[in-house]
Coordinates of C-alpha atoms in Angstrom, one line a residue:
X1 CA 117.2 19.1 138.4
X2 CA 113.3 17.9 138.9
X3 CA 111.0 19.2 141.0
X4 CA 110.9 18.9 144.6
X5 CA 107.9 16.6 145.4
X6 CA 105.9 17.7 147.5
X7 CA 106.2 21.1 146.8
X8 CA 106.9 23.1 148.3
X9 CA 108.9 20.8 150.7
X10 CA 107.0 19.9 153.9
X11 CA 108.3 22.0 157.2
X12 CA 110.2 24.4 154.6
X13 CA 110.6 27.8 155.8
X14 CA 112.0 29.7 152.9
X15 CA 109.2 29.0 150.3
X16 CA 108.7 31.5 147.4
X17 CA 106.2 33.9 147.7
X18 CA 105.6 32.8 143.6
X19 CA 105.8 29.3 144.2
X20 CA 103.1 27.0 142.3
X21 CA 101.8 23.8 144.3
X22 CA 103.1 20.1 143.3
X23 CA 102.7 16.8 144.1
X24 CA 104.1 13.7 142.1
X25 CA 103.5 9.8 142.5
X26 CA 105.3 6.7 142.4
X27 CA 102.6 5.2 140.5
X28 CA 100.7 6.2 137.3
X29 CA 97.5 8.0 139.0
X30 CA 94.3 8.0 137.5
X31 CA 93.2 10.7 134.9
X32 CA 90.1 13.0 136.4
X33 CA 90.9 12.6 139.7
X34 CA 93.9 15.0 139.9
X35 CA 92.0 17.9 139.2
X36 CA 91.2 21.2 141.3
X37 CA 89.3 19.9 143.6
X38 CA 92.2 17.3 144.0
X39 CA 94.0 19.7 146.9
X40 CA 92.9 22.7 149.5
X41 CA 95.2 25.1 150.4
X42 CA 94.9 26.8 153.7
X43 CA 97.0 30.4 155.6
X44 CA 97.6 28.5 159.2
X45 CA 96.2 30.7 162.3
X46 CA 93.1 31.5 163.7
X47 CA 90.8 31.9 160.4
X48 CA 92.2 29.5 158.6
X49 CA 92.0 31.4 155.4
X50 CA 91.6 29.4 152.4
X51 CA 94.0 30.1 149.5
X52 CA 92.2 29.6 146.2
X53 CA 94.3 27.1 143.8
X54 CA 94.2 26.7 140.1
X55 CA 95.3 23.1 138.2
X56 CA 97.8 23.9 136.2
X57 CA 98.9 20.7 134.5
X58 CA 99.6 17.3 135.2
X59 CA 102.8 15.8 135.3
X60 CA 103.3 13.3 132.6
X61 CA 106.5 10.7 132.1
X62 CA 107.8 7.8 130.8
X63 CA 108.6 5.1 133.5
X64 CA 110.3 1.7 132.2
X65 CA 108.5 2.1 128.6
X66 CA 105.2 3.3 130.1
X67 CA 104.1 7.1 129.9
X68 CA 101.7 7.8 132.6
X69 CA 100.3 10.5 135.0
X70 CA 102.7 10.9 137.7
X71 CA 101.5 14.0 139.6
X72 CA 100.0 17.2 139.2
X73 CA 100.6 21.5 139.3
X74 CA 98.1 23.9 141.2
X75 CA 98.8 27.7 140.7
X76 CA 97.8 30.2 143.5
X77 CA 95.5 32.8 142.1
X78 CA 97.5 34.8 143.7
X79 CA 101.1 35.6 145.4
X80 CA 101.5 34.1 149.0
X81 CA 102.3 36.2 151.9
X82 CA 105.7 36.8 153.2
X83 CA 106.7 34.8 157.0
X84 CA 103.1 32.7 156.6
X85 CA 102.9 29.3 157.5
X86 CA 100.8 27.3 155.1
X87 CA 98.9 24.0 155.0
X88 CA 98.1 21.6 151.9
X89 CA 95.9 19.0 152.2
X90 CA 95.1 16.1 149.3
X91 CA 91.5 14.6 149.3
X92 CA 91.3 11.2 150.0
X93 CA 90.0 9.3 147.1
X94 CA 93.7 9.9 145.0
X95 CA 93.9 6.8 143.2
X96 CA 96.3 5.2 140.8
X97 CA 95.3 3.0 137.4
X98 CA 95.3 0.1 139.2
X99 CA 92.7 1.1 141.5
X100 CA 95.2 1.4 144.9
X101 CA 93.9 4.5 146.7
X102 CA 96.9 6.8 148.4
X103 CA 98.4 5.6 151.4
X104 CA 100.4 7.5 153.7
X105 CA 99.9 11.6 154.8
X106 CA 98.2 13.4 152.8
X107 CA 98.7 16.4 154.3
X108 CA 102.1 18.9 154.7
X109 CA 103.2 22.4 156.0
X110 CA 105.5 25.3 154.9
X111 CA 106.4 28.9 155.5
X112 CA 107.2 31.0 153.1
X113 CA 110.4 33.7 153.2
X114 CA 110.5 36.5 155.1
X115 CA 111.1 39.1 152.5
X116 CA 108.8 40.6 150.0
X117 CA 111.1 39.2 146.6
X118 CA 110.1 37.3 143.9
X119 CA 111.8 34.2 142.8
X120 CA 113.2 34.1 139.4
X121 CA 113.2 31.2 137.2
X122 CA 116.8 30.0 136.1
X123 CA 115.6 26.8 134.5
X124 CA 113.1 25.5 132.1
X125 CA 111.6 22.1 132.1
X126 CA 109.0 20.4 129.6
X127 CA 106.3 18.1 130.7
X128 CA 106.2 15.1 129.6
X129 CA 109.7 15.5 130.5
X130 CA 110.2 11.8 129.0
X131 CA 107.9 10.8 126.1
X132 CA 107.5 7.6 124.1
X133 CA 104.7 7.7 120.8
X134 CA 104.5 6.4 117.7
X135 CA 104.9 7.8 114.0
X136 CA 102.2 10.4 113.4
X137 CA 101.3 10.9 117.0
X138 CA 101.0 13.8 118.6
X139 CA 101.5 15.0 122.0
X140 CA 100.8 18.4 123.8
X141 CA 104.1 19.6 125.5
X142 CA 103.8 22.5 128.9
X143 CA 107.0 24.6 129.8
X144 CA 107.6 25.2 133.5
X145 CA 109.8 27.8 134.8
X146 CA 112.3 26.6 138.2
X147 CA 114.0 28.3 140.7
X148 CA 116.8 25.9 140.5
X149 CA 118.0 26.7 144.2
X150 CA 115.1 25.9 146.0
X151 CA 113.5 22.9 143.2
X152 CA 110.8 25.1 142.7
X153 CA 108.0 25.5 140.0
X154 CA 107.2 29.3 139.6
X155 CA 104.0 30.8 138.5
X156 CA 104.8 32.8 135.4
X157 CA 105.2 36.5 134.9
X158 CA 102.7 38.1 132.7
X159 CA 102.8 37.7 128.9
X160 CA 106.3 36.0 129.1
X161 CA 107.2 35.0 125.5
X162 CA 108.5 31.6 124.6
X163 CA 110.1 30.0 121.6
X164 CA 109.9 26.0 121.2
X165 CA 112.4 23.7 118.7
X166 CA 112.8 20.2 117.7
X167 CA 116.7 19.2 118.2
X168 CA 115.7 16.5 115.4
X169 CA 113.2 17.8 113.8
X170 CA 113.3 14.8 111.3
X171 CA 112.2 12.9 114.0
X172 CA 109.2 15.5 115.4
X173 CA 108.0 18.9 114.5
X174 CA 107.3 21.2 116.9
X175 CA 104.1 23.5 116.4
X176 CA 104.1 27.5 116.2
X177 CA 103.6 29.1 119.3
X178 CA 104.5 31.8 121.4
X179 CA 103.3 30.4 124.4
X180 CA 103.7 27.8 127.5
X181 CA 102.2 25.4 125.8
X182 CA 102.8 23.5 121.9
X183 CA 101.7 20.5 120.2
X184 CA 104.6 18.1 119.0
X185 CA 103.8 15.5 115.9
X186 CA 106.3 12.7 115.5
X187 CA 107.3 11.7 111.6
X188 CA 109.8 9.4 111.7
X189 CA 111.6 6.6 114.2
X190 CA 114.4 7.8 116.4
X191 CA 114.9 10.1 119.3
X192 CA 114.9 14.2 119.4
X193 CA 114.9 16.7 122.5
X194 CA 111.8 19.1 122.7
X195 CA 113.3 22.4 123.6
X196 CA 111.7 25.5 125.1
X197 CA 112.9 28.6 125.7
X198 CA 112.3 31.9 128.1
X199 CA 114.1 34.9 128.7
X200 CA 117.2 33.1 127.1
X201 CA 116.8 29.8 129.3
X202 CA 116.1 26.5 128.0
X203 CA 115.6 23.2 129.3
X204 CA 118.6 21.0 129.1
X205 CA 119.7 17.8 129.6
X206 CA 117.2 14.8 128.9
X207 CA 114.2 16.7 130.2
X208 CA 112.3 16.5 127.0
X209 CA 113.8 13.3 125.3
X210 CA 111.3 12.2 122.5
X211 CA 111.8 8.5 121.2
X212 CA 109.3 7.5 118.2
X213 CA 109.4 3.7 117.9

């Protein structure tokens, strides 16, 4: 299971109240431009009320040997409102690494549910969720919490504890920490799976396939 892209989906009525905002490309975009500034975020009605957004990360993968910058994360500051219908808009000077601005709508609606619940995460991906480097590289890994039912990215509860592995850890070492967030170093040629782990969930699968060449 990947992320829904956008996120949440356009004329979705059941959006979680904890839901992060995503958007991912079908080219490799441009590092800088994907920033804060990158999206607005505004409650539909008659003030308009701006919701203020946060980048959280960028969405890196490996496409036909080439790791790029696919899309990007944007965490609410805060909760949104139960039964609210919501606007996000890009800016228009997204461009990819050839220099091909985007094309298309920039611009999408949701509602969110009508009840006052959280979601809660049943799944864990890593980002890059594919990753290609060479011995003694290293690359900085982000975990992401899903609600695997609606392909959503969650904002994270408070202080929640992770714990990060190497399934090859000839291959790549993971660092120490307790957080979101690690560094990996690849040693030798091959292929591992960069786990990470919450609340007794970890990401599966090849999300977080490693190959050192």
């Amino acid at each position: 299971i990947n992320p829904q892209s956008p996120s949440p989906y356009a004329s979705v009525q059941n959006a979680c109240l904890n839901a992060k905002i995503s958007v991912q490309f079908n080219s490799a975009m441009t590092d800088g431009l994907l920033g804060a500034d990158a999206i607005t975020l505004k409650q539909r009605g008659a003030d308009q009320t701006s919701i203020a957004l946060t980048f959280d990360q960028g969405i890196y993968y490996e496409v036909n040997g080439r790791s790029g910058l696919r899309g990007a994360v944007f965490r609410p500051d805060q909760n949104l409102q139960p039964n609210t219908w919501y606007e996000a808009t890009l800016n228009n000077n997204l461009a990819n690494v050839d220099g091909g601005l985007m094309v298309g709508s920039r611009t999408w609606q949701f509602k969110t549910q009508t009840d006052n619940e959280l979601c809660q995460f049943d799944q864990v991906l890593v980002n890059p969720g594919r990753a290609i480097l060479g011995v003694d590289q290293s690359q900085n890994y982000i975990a992401q919490t899903l609600d695997s039912a609606s392909c959503q990215l969650l904002r994270e509860q408070d202080n929640l504890r992770w714990s990060w592995r190497s399934a090859n850890e000839a291959v790549a070492t993971v660092g120490q920490s307790a957080v979101s967030q690690n560094s990996v170093l690849a040693k030798t040629l091959g292929e591992t799976k960069i786990r990470a782990q919450a609340l007794g969930v970890e990401n599966t699968g090849g999300n977080g396939t490693l190959n050192v060449t």
